Short mmCIF file of C-alpha atoms in Angstrom, two decimals:
data_model
loop_
_atom_site.label_atom_id
_atom_site.label_comp_id
_atom_site.label_asym_id
_atom_site.label_seq_id
_atom_site.Cartn_x
_atom_site.Cartn_y
_atom_site.Cartn_z
CA MET N 1 -23.40 6.99 31.83
CA GLU N 2 -27.02 6.82 30.76
CA TYR N 3 -28.41 3.84 28.91
CA ARG N 4 -31.42 3.01 26.87
CA ILE N 5 -32.81 -0.50 26.29
CA GLU N 6 -32.43 -2.02 22.75
CA HIS N 7 -33.40 -5.54 21.69
CA ASP N 8 -32.41 -8.09 19.14
CA THR N 9 -33.50 -11.71 18.63
CA MET N 10 -31.66 -12.80 21.70
CA GLY N 11 -33.29 -10.30 24.04
CA GLU N 12 -32.84 -6.87 25.59
CA VAL N 13 -29.45 -5.09 25.89
CA LYS N 14 -28.41 -1.91 27.63
CA VAL N 15 -26.82 0.50 25.10
CA PRO N 16 -25.19 3.85 25.84
CA SER N 17 -27.93 6.44 25.26
CA ASP N 18 -25.60 8.80 23.42
CA LYS N 19 -24.78 6.26 20.67
CA TYR N 20 -26.73 5.35 17.60
CA TYR N 21 -25.70 1.71 17.50
CA GLY N 22 -27.96 -1.02 18.86
CA ALA N 23 -28.12 -4.38 20.67
CA GLN N 24 -25.98 -6.47 18.24
CA THR N 25 -23.17 -3.86 18.31
CA GLU N 26 -23.19 -3.69 22.10
CA ARG N 27 -23.03 -7.45 22.43
CA SER N 28 -20.00 -7.51 20.17
CA ARG N 29 -18.44 -4.56 22.00
CA GLN N 30 -18.76 -6.51 25.28
CA ASN N 31 -17.73 -9.98 23.98
CA PHE N 32 -14.63 -8.90 21.95
CA GLN N 33 -12.49 -6.70 24.06
CA ILE N 34 -9.31 -7.72 22.25
CA GLY N 35 -6.27 -5.71 21.03
CA VAL N 36 -4.12 -2.88 22.31
CA ASN N 37 -6.23 0.30 22.57
CA ARG N 38 -9.05 -1.72 20.96
CA GLU N 39 -7.88 -2.32 17.44
CA ASN N 40 -11.01 -1.05 15.77
CA MET N 41 -12.32 -2.01 12.38
CA PRO N 42 -10.52 0.28 9.91
CA ILE N 43 -12.40 3.43 9.16
CA GLU N 44 -11.85 2.74 5.46
CA ILE N 45 -14.11 -0.37 5.92
CA ILE N 46 -16.78 1.67 7.68
CA ASN N 47 -16.76 4.22 4.94
CA ALA N 48 -16.96 1.51 2.34
CA PHE N 49 -19.98 0.04 4.11
CA ALA N 50 -21.65 3.46 4.04
CA ILE N 51 -20.99 3.61 0.26
CA LEU N 52 -22.40 0.09 -0.36
CA LYS N 53 -25.40 0.63 1.95
CA LYS N 54 -26.32 3.79 -0.05
CA ALA N 55 -25.79 1.96 -3.33
CA ALA N 56 -27.95 -0.95 -2.09
CA ALA N 57 -30.71 1.52 -1.23
CA VAL N 58 -30.50 3.10 -4.65
CA ALA N 59 -30.73 -0.35 -6.28
CA ASN N 60 -33.62 -1.48 -4.03
CA ASN N 61 -35.52 1.76 -4.69
CA LYS N 62 -35.24 1.08 -8.38
CA LEU N 63 -36.16 -2.64 -8.12
CA LEU N 64 -38.34 -2.71 -5.03
CA PRO N 65 -39.91 0.78 -4.73
CA GLU N 66 -42.80 -0.41 -2.68
CA ARG N 67 -40.41 -1.56 0.02
CA MET N 68 -37.52 0.92 -0.46
CA THR N 69 -39.58 4.09 -0.74
CA ASN N 70 -38.09 7.41 -1.79
CA GLU N 71 -38.35 8.54 1.80
CA LYS N 72 -36.36 5.60 3.07
CA LEU N 73 -33.74 6.01 0.31
CA ASN N 74 -33.26 9.72 1.08
CA LEU N 75 -32.82 9.01 4.85
CA ILE N 76 -30.35 6.18 4.28
CA SER N 77 -28.46 8.26 1.72
CA ARG N 78 -28.31 11.20 4.09
CA VAL N 79 -26.90 9.19 7.01
CA CYS N 80 -24.41 7.35 4.77
CA ASP N 81 -23.08 10.69 3.63
CA GLU N 82 -22.76 11.76 7.29
CA ILE N 83 -20.71 8.54 7.89
CA THR N 84 -18.32 9.11 5.00
CA ALA N 85 -17.90 12.76 6.14
CA GLY N 86 -16.67 11.39 9.50
CA GLY N 87 -19.57 12.90 11.52
CA LEU N 88 -20.62 9.67 13.22
CA SER N 89 -17.24 8.01 13.81
CA GLU N 90 -17.66 7.50 17.51
CA ASN N 91 -20.54 5.03 16.76
CA PHE N 92 -18.30 2.37 15.26
CA PRO N 93 -16.49 0.84 18.31
CA LEU N 94 -16.03 -2.79 17.15
CA VAL N 95 -12.60 -4.38 16.94
CA VAL N 96 -11.11 -6.33 14.05
CA TRP N 97 -10.92 -9.44 16.27
CA GLN N 98 -14.60 -10.47 15.94
CA THR N 99 -16.51 -12.91 13.85
CA GLY N 100 -14.54 -13.82 10.74
CA SER N 101 -17.38 -12.89 8.44
CA GLY N 102 -17.58 -9.31 9.82
CA THR N 103 -21.27 -9.82 10.59
CA GLN N 104 -21.10 -7.63 13.68
CA SER N 105 -19.57 -4.70 11.80
CA ASN N 106 -22.24 -5.05 9.12
CA MET N 107 -24.91 -4.90 11.80
CA ASN N 108 -23.10 -2.08 13.53
CA VAL N 109 -23.43 0.05 10.29
CA ASN N 110 -27.06 -1.06 9.84
CA GLU N 111 -28.02 -0.11 13.33
CA VAL N 112 -26.33 3.26 13.22
CA ILE N 113 -27.90 4.18 9.91
CA ALA N 114 -31.33 3.04 11.09
CA ASN N 115 -31.33 4.79 14.43
CA ARG N 116 -29.87 8.00 13.09
CA ALA N 117 -32.37 8.01 10.16
CA ASN N 118 -35.19 7.51 12.60
CA GLU N 119 -33.98 10.39 14.67
CA LEU N 120 -33.85 12.61 11.53
CA ALA N 121 -37.31 11.51 10.49
CA GLY N 122 -38.82 11.95 13.96
CA LYS N 123 -40.40 8.48 13.68
CA LYS N 124 -39.41 4.83 13.51
CA ILE N 125 -39.32 4.32 9.76
CA LEU N 126 -36.22 2.22 9.23
CA HIS N 127 -35.32 -1.25 10.61
CA PRO N 128 -31.62 -2.22 10.50
CA ASN N 129 -32.23 -5.66 9.02
CA ASP N 130 -35.45 -5.17 6.94
CA ASP N 131 -34.60 -1.87 5.39
CA VAL N 132 -30.84 -0.97 5.74
CA ASN N 133 -29.80 -4.62 5.06
CA MET N 134 -32.43 -5.23 2.43
CA SER N 135 -31.26 -7.61 -0.33
CA GLN N 136 -27.89 -8.17 1.48
CA SER N 137 -26.09 -10.45 3.77
CA SER N 138 -22.98 -9.86 5.92
CA ASN N 139 -21.53 -12.56 3.69
CA ASP N 140 -21.64 -10.40 0.59
CA THR N 141 -21.39 -6.95 2.11
CA PHE N 142 -18.11 -7.42 3.99
CA PRO N 143 -16.19 -8.74 0.93
CA THR N 144 -17.72 -5.90 -1.02
CA ALA N 145 -16.61 -3.34 1.55
CA MET N 146 -13.08 -4.91 1.45
CA HIS N 147 -12.84 -4.37 -2.31
CA ILE N 148 -14.27 -0.84 -2.25
CA ALA N 149 -11.97 0.24 0.63
CA ALA N 150 -8.94 -1.31 -1.08
CA VAL N 151 -9.54 0.40 -4.46
CA LEU N 152 -10.20 3.82 -2.91
CA GLU N 153 -7.19 3.73 -0.60
CA ILE N 154 -4.87 2.67 -3.45
CA GLU N 155 -6.31 5.27 -5.93
CA ASN N 156 -6.65 8.19 -3.59
CA ASN N 157 -3.67 7.75 -1.32
CA LEU N 158 -1.05 5.40 -2.68
CA LEU N 159 -0.94 6.16 -6.33
CA PRO N 160 -0.44 9.93 -5.95
CA GLU N 161 2.56 9.44 -3.66
CA ILE N 162 4.14 6.95 -6.06
CA LYS N 163 3.77 9.37 -8.90
CA ASN N 164 5.25 12.26 -6.85
CA LEU N 165 8.35 10.25 -6.04
CA ILE N 166 8.64 9.24 -9.69
CA ALA N 167 8.56 12.91 -10.60
CA THR N 168 11.35 13.60 -7.97
CA PHE N 169 13.63 10.96 -9.50
CA LYS N 170 12.89 12.21 -13.08
CA LYS N 171 13.92 15.71 -12.01
CA LEU N 172 17.14 14.33 -10.37
CA GLU N 173 17.96 12.50 -13.56
CA LEU N 174 17.59 15.57 -15.70
CA GLU N 175 19.63 17.64 -13.31
CA ASN N 176 22.53 15.17 -13.50
CA PRO N 177 22.83 13.88 -17.05
CA ASN N 178 26.59 13.32 -17.44
CA ILE N 179 28.15 12.45 -14.12
CA ILE N 180 29.93 9.10 -14.45
CA LYS N 181 30.46 7.03 -11.33
CA THR N 182 31.55 3.60 -10.42
CA GLY N 183 28.90 0.87 -10.45
CA ARG N 184 28.72 -1.73 -7.76
CA THR N 185 27.51 -5.38 -7.81
CA HIS N 186 27.78 -7.80 -4.88
CA LEU N 187 28.79 -4.68 -2.78
CA GLN N 188 31.98 -4.70 -4.85
CA ASP N 189 33.31 -2.20 -7.45
CA ALA N 190 31.89 -2.91 -10.96
CA ALA N 191 31.79 -1.29 -14.34
CA PRO N 192 30.98 2.47 -14.45
CA LEU N 193 27.61 3.99 -15.27
CA LYS N 194 25.97 7.48 -15.19
CA PHE N 195 24.47 8.73 -11.94
CA SER N 196 21.37 9.44 -14.01
CA GLN N 197 21.24 5.82 -15.14
CA GLU N 198 21.38 4.61 -11.58
CA ILE N 199 18.52 7.00 -10.69
CA SER N 200 16.54 5.67 -13.70
CA GLY N 201 16.75 2.28 -12.19
CA TRP N 202 14.98 3.59 -9.03
CA ARG N 203 12.50 5.49 -11.05
CA ASN N 204 11.56 2.62 -13.32
CA SER N 205 11.16 0.30 -10.29
CA LEU N 206 8.46 2.71 -9.09
CA GLU N 207 6.88 2.97 -12.55
CA ARG N 208 6.72 -0.88 -12.85
CA GLY N 209 5.41 -1.07 -9.30
CA LEU N 210 2.69 1.46 -10.22
CA GLU N 211 1.80 -0.55 -13.24
CA MET N 212 1.52 -3.82 -11.33
CA ILE N 213 -0.66 -2.20 -8.62
CA LEU N 214 -2.91 -0.81 -11.27
CA ASN N 215 -3.29 -4.12 -12.92
CA ALA N 216 -3.92 -5.88 -9.63
CA THR N 217 -6.48 -3.24 -8.61
CA ASN N 218 -8.66 -4.16 -11.58
CA PHE N 219 -9.41 -7.51 -9.96
CA LEU N 220 -10.64 -5.69 -6.86
CA ARG N 221 -13.34 -3.93 -8.90
CA ASP N 222 -15.45 -7.06 -8.90
CA LEU N 223 -18.06 -6.85 -6.12
CA ALA N 224 -19.70 -9.68 -4.22
CA LEU N 225 -22.82 -7.63 -3.44
CA GLY N 226 -25.86 -9.54 -4.69
CA GLY N 227 -24.63 -12.96 -3.66
CA THR N 228 -26.26 -12.63 -0.22
CA ALA N 229 -25.81 -15.61 2.11
CA VAL N 230 -24.11 -18.38 0.08
CA GLY N 231 -23.76 -16.83 -3.45
CA THR N 232 -27.21 -17.71 -4.75
CA GLY N 233 -28.66 -14.19 -4.34
CA LEU N 234 -31.41 -15.44 -1.96
CA ASN N 235 -33.83 -12.59 -1.04
CA ALA N 236 -32.27 -10.13 -3.59
CA PRO N 237 -34.32 -9.03 -6.62
CA LYS N 238 -33.19 -9.85 -10.09
CA ASN N 239 -30.46 -7.37 -11.28
CA PHE N 240 -29.82 -6.08 -7.81
CA ASP N 241 -26.13 -7.06 -8.17
CA VAL N 242 -25.79 -5.11 -11.41
CA GLU N 243 -27.69 -2.07 -10.24
CA SER N 244 -25.83 -1.92 -6.87
CA ALA N 245 -22.43 -2.11 -8.45
CA LYS N 246 -23.48 0.63 -10.88
CA ALA N 247 -24.52 2.75 -7.96
CA VAL N 248 -21.22 2.08 -6.14
CA SER N 249 -19.41 3.32 -9.21
CA GLU N 250 -21.49 6.47 -9.38
CA ILE N 251 -21.02 7.27 -5.72
CA THR N 252 -17.32 6.67 -5.73
CA GLY N 253 -16.48 8.10 -9.12
CA THR N 254 -14.41 5.10 -10.04
CA ARG N 255 -15.30 1.80 -11.87
CA PHE N 256 -16.78 -1.26 -10.13
CA LYS N 257 -18.83 -4.16 -11.50
CA THR N 258 -20.60 -7.03 -10.13
CA ALA N 259 -18.59 -10.32 -9.78
CA ASP N 260 -19.34 -12.84 -12.46
CA ASN N 261 -19.44 -15.67 -9.98
CA LYS N 262 -20.74 -14.90 -6.50
CA PHE N 263 -19.78 -18.32 -5.14
CA HIS N 264 -16.17 -17.41 -5.79
CA ALA N 265 -16.60 -13.83 -4.60
CA LEU N 266 -17.85 -14.96 -1.13
CA THR N 267 -15.31 -17.70 -0.49
CA SER N 268 -12.10 -16.78 -2.30
CA LYS N 269 -9.87 -13.87 -1.38
CA SER N 270 -7.40 -14.49 -4.23
CA GLU N 271 -7.86 -10.94 -5.54
CA PHE N 272 -6.81 -9.54 -2.24
CA VAL N 273 -3.72 -11.72 -2.17
CA PHE N 274 -2.76 -10.74 -5.72
CA ALA N 275 -3.25 -7.07 -5.03
CA HIS N 276 -1.41 -7.16 -1.75
CA GLY N 277 1.36 -8.97 -3.59
CA ALA N 278 1.68 -5.96 -5.88
CA VAL N 279 1.81 -3.62 -2.89
CA LYS N 280 4.41 -5.86 -1.31
CA ALA N 281 6.49 -5.85 -4.53
CA LEU N 282 6.67 -2.09 -4.45
CA ALA N 283 7.57 -2.21 -0.75
CA CYS N 284 10.47 -4.51 -1.70
CA ASP N 285 11.62 -2.04 -4.29
CA MET N 286 11.29 0.81 -1.84
CA MET N 287 13.47 -1.13 0.61
CA LYS N 288 16.11 -1.58 -2.11
CA ILE N 289 16.04 2.06 -3.11
CA ALA N 290 16.24 3.23 0.56
CA ASN N 291 19.20 0.87 1.10
CA ASP N 292 20.91 2.24 -1.94
CA VAL N 293 20.54 5.82 -0.82
CA ARG N 294 21.79 5.16 2.65
CA TRP N 295 24.81 3.22 1.37
CA LEU N 296 25.59 5.93 -1.17
CA ALA N 297 25.23 8.54 1.51
CA SER N 298 27.30 6.60 4.10
CA GLY N 299 30.09 8.38 5.83
CA PRO N 300 30.34 11.26 5.54
CA ARG N 301 34.13 10.59 5.57
CA CYS N 302 34.57 6.89 6.07
CA GLY N 303 31.79 5.54 3.90
CA ILE N 304 30.94 5.73 0.18
CA GLY N 305 29.72 9.28 0.51
CA GLU N 306 28.85 9.71 -3.20
CA ILE N 307 25.55 11.48 -2.52
CA ILE N 308 24.43 14.06 0.13
CA ILE N 309 21.00 13.70 1.76
CA PRO N 310 19.20 16.16 3.94
CA ALA N 311 20.23 16.25 7.62
CA ASN N 312 16.91 16.21 9.38
CA GLU N 313 17.65 15.43 13.01
CA PRO N 314 20.60 14.90 15.37
CA GLY N 315 21.66 11.36 15.08
CA SER N 316 23.03 10.46 18.47
CA SER N 317 22.59 11.27 22.08
CA ILE N 318 26.30 10.78 22.72
CA MET N 319 28.20 11.52 19.51
CA PRO N 320 27.93 15.29 18.67
CA GLY N 321 27.29 16.23 15.06
CA LYS N 322 26.27 12.79 13.96
CA VAL N 323 23.42 12.62 11.37
CA ASN N 324 21.63 9.44 10.39
CA PRO N 325 19.72 8.40 7.25
CA THR N 326 16.45 8.20 9.20
CA GLN N 327 14.12 8.49 6.30
CA CYS N 328 15.80 5.48 4.67
CA GLU N 329 15.32 3.60 7.96
CA GLN N 330 11.61 4.33 8.21
CA VAL N 331 11.21 3.03 4.61
CA THR N 332 12.95 -0.25 5.42
CA MET N 333 10.96 -0.75 8.60
CA THR N 334 7.68 0.03 6.78
CA ALA N 335 8.62 -2.48 4.11
CA THR N 336 9.34 -5.11 6.82
CA GLN N 337 5.81 -4.64 8.20
CA ILE N 338 4.21 -4.82 4.76
CA ILE N 339 6.10 -7.99 3.86
CA SER N 340 4.96 -9.48 7.22
CA ASN N 341 1.39 -8.34 6.53
CA ASP N 342 1.53 -10.33 3.28
CA THR N 343 1.82 -13.48 5.29
CA ALA N 344 -1.41 -12.68 7.27
CA VAL N 345 -3.29 -11.78 4.00
CA THR N 346 -2.13 -15.06 2.41
CA ILE N 347 -2.95 -17.34 5.31
CA ALA N 348 -6.29 -15.63 5.67
CA ALA N 349 -7.14 -16.17 2.10
CA SER N 350 -6.34 -19.88 2.27
CA GLN N 351 -8.96 -20.38 4.97
CA GLY N 352 -12.14 -20.27 2.86
CA ASN N 353 -14.42 -23.15 3.87
CA PHE N 354 -17.16 -24.14 1.54
CA GLU N 355 -19.24 -21.05 0.71
CA LEU N 356 -17.53 -18.44 2.87
CA ASN N 357 -14.12 -17.11 4.01
CA VAL N 358 -14.15 -16.33 7.74
CA PHE N 359 -10.88 -14.50 7.96
CA MET N 360 -12.10 -11.31 6.29
CA PRO N 361 -11.51 -8.73 9.03
CA VAL N 362 -7.89 -9.65 9.60
CA SER N 363 -7.27 -9.66 5.87
CA ALA N 364 -8.77 -6.24 5.43
CA TYR N 365 -6.93 -4.90 8.49
CA ASN N 366 -3.52 -5.99 7.19
CA PHE N 367 -4.17 -4.96 3.59
CA LEU N 368 -5.34 -1.49 4.47
CA GLN N 369 -2.51 -1.00 6.94
CA SER N 370 -0.02 -1.94 4.19
CA VAL N 371 -1.50 0.54 1.68
CA ARG N 372 -1.65 3.30 4.33
CA LEU N 373 1.87 2.62 5.53
CA LEU N 374 3.35 2.46 2.02
CA ALA N 375 1.68 5.64 0.92
CA ASN N 376 2.76 7.59 4.09
CA SER N 377 6.28 6.13 3.90
CA ILE N 378 6.82 7.11 0.25
CA LYS N 379 5.46 10.57 0.95
CA SER N 380 7.78 11.00 3.94
CA PHE N 381 10.80 9.66 2.07
CA ASN N 382 10.14 11.94 -0.89
CA ASN N 383 9.50 15.14 1.04
CA ASN N 384 12.23 14.69 3.63
CA CYS N 385 14.99 12.91 1.69
CA ALA N 386 14.58 12.28 -2.03
CA VAL N 387 13.87 15.94 -3.03
CA GLY N 388 17.12 16.92 -1.29
CA ILE N 389 19.52 14.33 -2.81
CA LYS N 390 22.67 15.81 -4.26
CA PRO N 391 25.64 14.17 -5.89
CA ASP N 392 29.12 14.75 -4.44
CA LYS N 393 30.82 15.01 -7.83
CA ASN N 394 34.33 15.03 -6.46
CA ARG N 395 33.78 11.86 -4.41
CA MET N 396 32.21 10.19 -7.42
CA ALA N 397 35.18 11.15 -9.60
CA GLU N 398 37.70 10.06 -6.93
CA ASN N 399 35.99 6.57 -6.56
CA LEU N 400 35.66 6.22 -10.34
CA ASN N 401 39.36 6.81 -10.93
CA LYS N 402 40.33 4.31 -8.20
CA SER N 403 38.05 1.62 -9.46
CA LEU N 404 39.84 -1.54 -10.66
CA MET N 405 36.85 -2.49 -12.74
CA LEU N 406 37.72 0.08 -15.40
CA VAL N 407 39.88 -2.79 -16.54
CA THR N 408 36.85 -4.40 -18.12
CA CYS N 409 37.21 -2.28 -21.30
CA LEU N 410 40.66 -3.87 -21.78
CA ASN N 411 39.13 -7.32 -22.48
CA PRO N 412 38.65 -6.86 -26.20
CA VAL N 413 42.23 -5.54 -26.58
CA ILE N 414 44.43 -7.75 -24.43
CA GLY N 415 42.02 -10.46 -23.41
CA TYR N 416 40.11 -11.38 -20.25
CA GLU N 417 42.98 -13.19 -18.55
CA ASN N 418 45.56 -10.48 -19.13
CA ALA N 419 43.08 -7.89 -18.01
CA ALA N 420 42.64 -9.88 -14.79
CA LYS N 421 46.39 -9.85 -14.32
CA VAL N 422 46.36 -6.08 -14.68
CA ALA N 423 43.60 -5.78 -12.01
CA LYS N 424 45.22 -8.09 -9.50
CA LEU N 425 48.64 -6.52 -9.84
CA ALA N 426 47.26 -3.02 -9.47
CA HIS N 427 45.39 -4.09 -6.36
CA SER N 428 48.29 -6.09 -4.80
CA LYS N 429 50.84 -3.30 -5.37
CA ASN N 430 48.35 -0.37 -4.80
CA ILE N 431 49.21 1.22 -8.06
CA SER N 432 47.03 2.47 -10.90
CA LEU N 433 45.71 0.24 -13.65
CA GLU N 434 47.72 2.22 -16.10
CA ALA N 435 50.93 1.61 -14.28
CA ALA N 436 50.24 -2.11 -13.87
CA CYS N 437 49.31 -2.49 -17.58
CA CYS N 438 51.87 -0.22 -19.25
CA ASP N 439 54.86 -0.07 -16.86
CA GLU N 440 54.78 -3.40 -15.11
CA LEU N 441 53.25 -5.79 -17.55
CA LYS N 442 53.88 -3.79 -20.68
CA PHE N 443 50.65 -5.01 -22.38
CA LEU N 444 49.98 -1.45 -23.92
CA SER N 445 51.56 1.91 -24.42
CA HIS N 446 50.34 4.76 -22.30
CA ASP N 447 48.71 6.38 -25.29
CA LYS N 448 46.90 3.16 -26.20
CA PHE N 449 45.76 2.58 -22.65
CA GLN N 450 44.32 6.11 -22.37
CA GLU N 451 42.57 5.67 -25.63
CA VAL N 452 40.94 2.39 -24.55
CA VAL N 453 40.24 3.11 -20.90
CA ASP N 454 37.72 5.89 -21.13
CA PRO N 455 34.79 5.69 -18.72
CA ALA N 456 32.72 7.88 -20.96
CA LYS N 457 32.79 5.10 -23.57
CA MET N 458 31.75 2.51 -21.04
CA VAL N 459 28.36 3.89 -20.16
#
């Protein structure tokens, strides 16, 4: 490999000649060789950095045109667009497990932008600190990148998949309006309900989860940019925070604003905890829905078997013909990972000391993994399972007719204690509720029993 010599304030460093990054990136690359397959800083963070660097240049050009000239702005903007298009991805080799402020990733982006821009210009016009990092600090850019990346990933990837699964459940509800089935509480038979009502519970869990995520995302729209080193805005011109947030909004096409209090924005990660909590809440509901589906599809002959789900793969290497609810299983495993990630995000947020939180990379890594996993999991579950759910009407009717909890509608007629006697006798003698009530206990005539015990009236 060929090298060139770069320098920083600590001296000279050999850097691969085919890369645009500089001395500080190479020092970090050598000093933090941590993680399986080098667990790199999420590309979502790199793209968010490119967005905020472009926005900062726009603001500096407006407020400090003598320093951020039109030529410099155009070069920075051009390279930032290259980064977000994925054209320079091999130039961001740093791992998550680095300094807790993310300083080295900030400098990685600064160096790449400066060196690539200088190549485009055919002259050395940009300095990574003096120009690309103008009016900024790693301490305000990394939390800004975290918020931008989180909002964009939620809006662009997670929300559409939630809406698609909601639409699938709405369709399933409309297709099955009048099927009555037995309900279940505590994994035991319970009062009946419509299959469409059961589905509506799943659908509304997703709708409420969507609402909570949208609400939580609003807090992530506050940007720390402009706080610089400790929140005072040192070395940033007046209104840089407002102008840079405005530029971020224009570049991304979604709303951002400057944080009201930069001291909070640099040291607190409460917004991240709150938003991840909303993501976790939906993951919990997805685990519940997936468990419901695999229970209801269990069997096919010796389980509940009230719904049929797509058979996607052979389920066993030894038992021929076995098919497993694999999409439900991936959902529950994904939810487990997201719930675990919440612990990391929570602990990281609790470790702000004085004017800075230095657990930001791990917080961003876990948050973005959770959003990515949940979006992909919901998409896979929807496309490979939910769209193919079908009710087994005969099995639902069979289980409904066997259910002892139809006895519940006898309460107003013969009283709770007598109704309990009917249910217990029917169960112990393995006879129908009607036989127990009318023939054995003689609480009601058969005509009266059939008038009262009507599942259609119970839903």
